[in-house]
């Protein structure tokens, strides 16, 4: 049977974070397509020597499940009775105390996913950008005037790439590029981004893994903001998260 009226339905999470949360709550993930996965929670009922499974269905809305960065949306949650060798019987009557336990477990999952602060809540919305027509001199001037070393390159609001002070030094001046050369010659196009609906914890995990200190926040190609370790550090409760990310970023590649 489908468990109705649960607020976990429709929540969105990156695969890595959803795996972390569900594992903590006792679920096991099963993957049966490149874009779909289920999370099962086993309930043993000794009174009638039966096993019941709470099954949470998810679907990828971005990326495949080979990637920990795939974005999953939670769909329906089911409760079924295990019937060997046929699998789960969703039509069998479910004892009330089993159903109550399932609702509580779904509430825990909803709380874990909802309580986490989202990237869109802490990201910087006021940021400097560049266009493909800007010259290296323009970029150097912007970095100097605003005391920054990272500038997103956009066309309108669409993110095309980023240019950093490192790009400017290594691909620009170290290769004796003329100051009139445009950004297009030196920008980094392979940019790791994050959705505004991802959690701060996920952002920190990405930064630690990629050894970077900032992430463009992008939705449907549009640049909405930038989230940095500095943004996280200004919010109470993220001191350990920031410290762990910094420790990983400081490790040699």
Short mmCIF file of C-alpha atoms in Angstrom, two decimals:
data_model
loop_
_atom_site.label_atom_id
_atom_site.label_comp_id
_atom_site.label_asym_id
_atom_site.label_seq_id
_atom_site.Cartn_x
_atom_site.Cartn_y
_atom_site.Cartn_z
CA UNK A 1 0.00 0.00 0.00
CA UNK A 2 1.05 3.58 -0.58
CA UNK A 3 1.59 5.55 2.60
CA UNK A 4 -0.42 8.71 2.07
CA UNK A 5 0.02 12.20 3.54
CA UNK A 6 3.79 12.08 4.05
CA UNK A 7 5.74 15.30 3.60
CA UNK A 8 8.88 13.54 2.43
CA UNK A 9 7.39 13.17 -1.06
CA UNK A 10 8.77 15.77 -3.45
CA UNK A 11 11.93 16.52 -1.47
CA UNK A 12 15.11 16.75 -3.55
CA UNK A 13 18.62 15.70 -2.58
CA UNK A 14 21.98 14.88 -4.07
CA UNK A 15 22.56 11.12 -4.14
CA UNK A 16 25.59 11.21 -1.82
CA UNK A 17 23.72 13.11 0.89
CA UNK A 18 20.55 11.02 0.53
CA UNK A 19 22.67 7.87 0.89
CA UNK A 20 24.28 9.29 4.02
CA UNK A 21 20.97 10.20 5.64
CA UNK A 22 19.13 6.99 4.76
CA UNK A 23 22.02 4.80 5.90
CA UNK A 24 21.97 6.59 9.25
CA UNK A 25 18.25 5.84 9.53
CA UNK A 26 18.69 2.15 8.67
CA UNK A 27 17.65 2.09 5.00
CA UNK A 28 19.40 0.10 2.26
CA UNK A 29 19.55 1.44 -1.29
CA UNK A 30 18.68 -0.72 -4.29
CA UNK A 31 19.26 0.48 -7.83
CA UNK A 32 17.25 -0.99 -10.66
CA UNK A 33 17.71 1.56 -13.42
CA UNK A 34 20.24 4.24 -14.32
CA UNK A 35 17.79 6.86 -13.08
CA UNK A 36 15.74 5.12 -10.37
CA UNK A 37 16.54 3.73 -6.95
CA UNK A 38 14.62 2.54 -3.92
CA UNK A 39 15.49 2.82 -0.25
CA UNK A 40 14.23 -0.09 1.87
CA UNK A 41 13.75 -0.27 5.62
CA UNK A 42 13.18 -3.77 6.99
CA UNK A 43 10.77 -4.36 9.89
CA UNK A 44 10.75 -7.79 11.53
CA UNK A 45 7.43 -8.76 13.11
CA UNK A 46 8.07 -11.67 15.46
CA UNK A 47 4.42 -12.05 16.48
CA UNK A 48 3.41 -13.48 13.09
CA UNK A 49 6.93 -14.39 11.93
CA UNK A 50 6.73 -11.92 9.04
CA UNK A 51 8.95 -9.27 7.51
CA UNK A 52 7.66 -5.94 6.25
CA UNK A 53 9.52 -3.44 4.11
CA UNK A 54 9.08 0.30 3.94
CA UNK A 55 10.15 1.23 0.41
CA UNK A 56 10.88 4.80 -0.64
CA UNK A 57 11.00 5.33 -4.40
CA UNK A 58 13.29 7.95 -5.91
CA UNK A 59 13.99 9.19 -9.42
CA UNK A 60 16.97 11.07 -10.81
CA UNK A 61 16.13 14.49 -12.22
CA UNK A 62 19.75 15.30 -13.08
CA UNK A 63 22.56 12.85 -13.80
CA UNK A 64 22.76 9.07 -13.54
CA UNK A 65 23.14 7.01 -10.41
CA UNK A 66 26.77 6.20 -11.18
CA UNK A 67 27.49 9.73 -9.96
CA UNK A 68 27.23 10.72 -6.27
CA UNK A 69 26.22 14.17 -7.56
CA UNK A 70 23.05 12.90 -9.27
CA UNK A 71 19.97 14.80 -8.08
CA UNK A 72 17.10 12.62 -6.83
CA UNK A 73 13.50 13.49 -6.08
CA UNK A 74 11.56 11.37 -3.60
CA UNK A 75 8.37 9.89 -4.99
CA UNK A 76 5.87 7.53 -3.30
CA UNK A 77 6.57 5.48 -0.19
CA UNK A 78 5.13 1.97 0.06
CA UNK A 79 4.78 -0.64 2.79
CA UNK A 80 4.63 -4.30 1.80
CA UNK A 81 4.83 -7.75 3.34
CA UNK A 82 7.68 -10.00 2.21
CA UNK A 83 6.43 -13.18 0.53
CA UNK A 84 9.14 -15.63 -0.50
CA UNK A 85 9.90 -16.12 -3.36
CA UNK A 86 7.53 -13.58 -4.91
CA UNK A 87 8.81 -10.38 -3.31
CA UNK A 88 6.68 -7.74 -1.62
CA UNK A 89 2.92 -8.03 -1.38
CA UNK A 90 1.52 -4.50 -1.28
CA UNK A 91 -2.10 -5.68 -0.90
CA UNK A 92 -1.70 -7.55 2.39
CA UNK A 93 -3.20 -5.82 5.46
CA UNK A 94 -0.56 -3.98 7.49
CA UNK A 95 -0.71 -4.06 11.31
CA UNK A 96 -1.36 -0.62 12.73
CA UNK A 97 1.82 -0.57 14.84
CA UNK A 98 3.89 -1.40 11.73
CA UNK A 99 2.23 1.42 9.80
CA UNK A 100 2.85 3.79 12.71
CA UNK A 101 6.55 2.85 12.75
CA UNK A 102 6.77 3.50 8.99
CA UNK A 103 5.22 6.94 9.33
CA UNK A 104 7.67 7.78 12.09
CA UNK A 105 10.60 6.62 9.95
CA UNK A 106 9.40 8.78 7.05
CA UNK A 107 9.04 11.72 9.42
CA UNK A 108 12.67 11.22 10.49
CA UNK A 109 13.75 11.16 6.85
CA UNK A 110 11.75 14.30 6.09
CA UNK A 111 13.23 16.08 9.12
CA UNK A 112 16.79 15.13 8.17
CA UNK A 113 16.35 16.43 4.63
CA UNK A 114 14.35 19.53 5.55
CA UNK A 115 16.26 20.76 8.61
CA UNK A 116 19.52 21.09 6.74
CA UNK A 117 20.19 24.66 5.63
CA UNK A 118 20.06 25.06 1.86
CA UNK A 119 22.69 26.65 -0.36
CA UNK A 120 20.20 29.29 -1.55
CA UNK A 121 19.83 30.49 2.04
CA UNK A 122 23.50 31.40 2.47
CA UNK A 123 24.83 32.01 -1.06
CA UNK A 124 26.17 35.39 -2.15
CA UNK A 125 23.79 37.01 -4.63
CA UNK A 126 25.79 40.18 -5.22
CA UNK A 127 28.81 39.15 -7.28
CA UNK A 128 31.05 40.42 -10.07
CA UNK A 129 30.81 38.78 -13.50
CA UNK A 130 32.63 38.97 -16.81
CA UNK A 131 31.69 38.39 -20.43
CA UNK A 132 33.59 36.70 -23.24
CA UNK A 133 34.39 40.14 -24.65
CA UNK A 134 36.26 41.29 -21.53
CA UNK A 135 40.03 41.50 -21.92
CA UNK A 136 42.66 40.12 -19.56
CA UNK A 137 43.32 43.69 -18.49
CA UNK A 138 39.61 44.14 -17.68
CA UNK A 139 39.66 40.99 -15.55
CA UNK A 140 42.85 41.95 -13.72
CA UNK A 141 41.35 45.36 -12.97
CA UNK A 142 38.12 43.85 -11.62
CA UNK A 143 40.05 41.45 -9.41
CA UNK A 144 42.21 44.27 -8.06
CA UNK A 145 39.33 46.70 -7.52
CA UNK A 146 37.11 44.16 -5.74
CA UNK A 147 39.85 42.13 -4.03
CA UNK A 148 38.67 38.84 -5.55
CA UNK A 149 40.34 35.98 -7.39
CA UNK A 150 37.29 34.31 -8.96
CA UNK A 151 34.92 35.73 -11.57
CA UNK A 152 32.08 33.85 -13.31
CA UNK A 153 31.87 34.37 -17.07
CA UNK A 154 28.30 34.76 -18.29
CA UNK A 155 26.18 35.50 -21.31
CA UNK A 156 23.18 37.27 -19.87
CA UNK A 157 22.61 35.12 -16.78
CA UNK A 158 23.84 31.85 -18.34
CA UNK A 159 27.10 30.56 -16.87
CA UNK A 160 29.74 29.85 -19.53
CA UNK A 161 32.71 29.25 -17.25
CA UNK A 162 34.87 30.98 -14.67
CA UNK A 163 38.19 32.77 -14.64
CA UNK A 164 40.45 32.74 -11.60
CA UNK A 165 43.59 34.60 -10.68
CA UNK A 166 45.40 31.32 -11.39
CA UNK A 167 43.91 31.18 -14.92
CA UNK A 168 44.98 34.77 -15.44
CA UNK A 169 48.53 34.07 -14.31
CA UNK A 170 49.15 30.67 -15.93
CA UNK A 171 47.10 30.75 -19.14
CA UNK A 172 47.37 34.47 -19.57
CA UNK A 173 50.52 36.27 -18.54
CA UNK A 174 52.78 33.21 -18.16
CA UNK A 175 52.02 32.33 -21.78
CA UNK A 176 52.72 35.94 -22.79
CA UNK A 177 49.15 36.65 -23.84
CA UNK A 178 48.52 40.27 -24.74
CA UNK A 179 46.40 42.18 -22.23
CA UNK A 180 43.90 42.84 -25.00
CA UNK A 181 43.27 39.10 -25.42
CA UNK A 182 39.72 38.25 -24.37
CA UNK A 183 38.54 36.02 -21.55
CA UNK A 184 37.49 33.31 -24.00
CA UNK A 185 41.16 32.33 -24.46
CA UNK A 186 41.83 31.59 -20.79
CA UNK A 187 38.59 30.80 -18.94
CA UNK A 188 37.88 27.42 -17.32
CA UNK A 189 34.81 25.85 -18.93
CA UNK A 190 34.66 22.63 -16.91
CA UNK A 191 33.15 24.12 -13.77
CA UNK A 192 31.67 22.24 -10.82
CA UNK A 193 28.35 23.83 -9.87
CA UNK A 194 25.64 23.19 -7.31
CA UNK A 195 21.86 23.54 -7.21
CA UNK A 196 20.30 26.16 -4.92
CA UNK A 197 18.22 23.41 -3.25
CA UNK A 198 21.26 21.40 -2.15
CA UNK A 199 22.31 21.48 1.49
CA UNK A 200 25.28 23.33 2.91
CA UNK A 201 26.73 19.97 3.99
CA UNK A 202 26.66 18.73 0.39
CA UNK A 203 28.35 21.93 -0.80
CA UNK A 204 31.12 21.43 1.77
CA UNK A 205 31.56 17.80 0.68
CA UNK A 206 31.94 18.86 -2.95
CA UNK A 207 34.46 21.55 -2.05
CA UNK A 208 36.49 19.07 0.00
CA UNK A 209 36.46 16.46 -2.77
CA UNK A 210 37.28 18.92 -5.55
CA UNK A 211 39.66 20.94 -3.33
CA UNK A 212 37.96 24.24 -4.12
CA UNK A 213 36.66 27.05 -1.91
CA UNK A 214 33.66 28.28 -3.89
CA UNK A 215 30.87 26.95 -6.08
CA UNK A 216 28.65 28.73 -8.61
CA UNK A 217 24.98 28.14 -7.78
CA UNK A 218 23.20 27.27 -11.02
CA UNK A 219 19.66 26.29 -11.98
CA UNK A 220 18.84 25.38 -15.59
CA UNK A 221 22.11 26.97 -16.70
CA UNK A 222 21.37 30.29 -15.00
CA UNK A 223 23.83 31.64 -12.45
CA UNK A 224 21.93 32.54 -9.28
CA UNK A 225 24.78 33.08 -6.85
CA UNK A 226 28.06 31.83 -5.43
CA UNK A 227 28.53 29.84 -2.24
CA UNK A 228 31.90 29.90 -0.49
CA UNK A 229 33.48 28.46 2.61
CA UNK A 230 33.42 32.01 3.92
CA UNK A 231 29.62 32.08 3.54
CA UNK A 232 29.39 28.87 5.58
CA UNK A 233 31.75 30.15 8.26
CA UNK A 234 29.48 33.12 9.01
CA UNK A 235 26.56 30.83 9.92
CA UNK A 236 26.46 29.32 13.39
CA UNK A 237 26.67 25.54 13.54
CA UNK A 238 28.91 25.03 10.50
CA UNK A 239 32.29 25.49 12.17
CA UNK A 240 33.07 21.75 12.06
CA UNK A 241 31.77 21.41 8.49
CA UNK A 242 33.99 24.27 7.31
CA UNK A 243 36.99 22.99 9.26
CA UNK A 244 36.71 19.50 7.76
CA UNK A 245 36.40 20.92 4.23
CA UNK A 246 39.42 23.18 4.75
CA UNK A 247 41.46 20.23 6.01
CA UNK A 248 40.71 18.30 2.80
CA UNK A 249 41.34 21.31 0.57
CA UNK A 250 44.75 21.81 2.19
CA UNK A 251 45.86 18.26 1.36
CA UNK A 252 48.24 17.92 -1.61
CA UNK A 253 46.64 16.69 -4.83
#
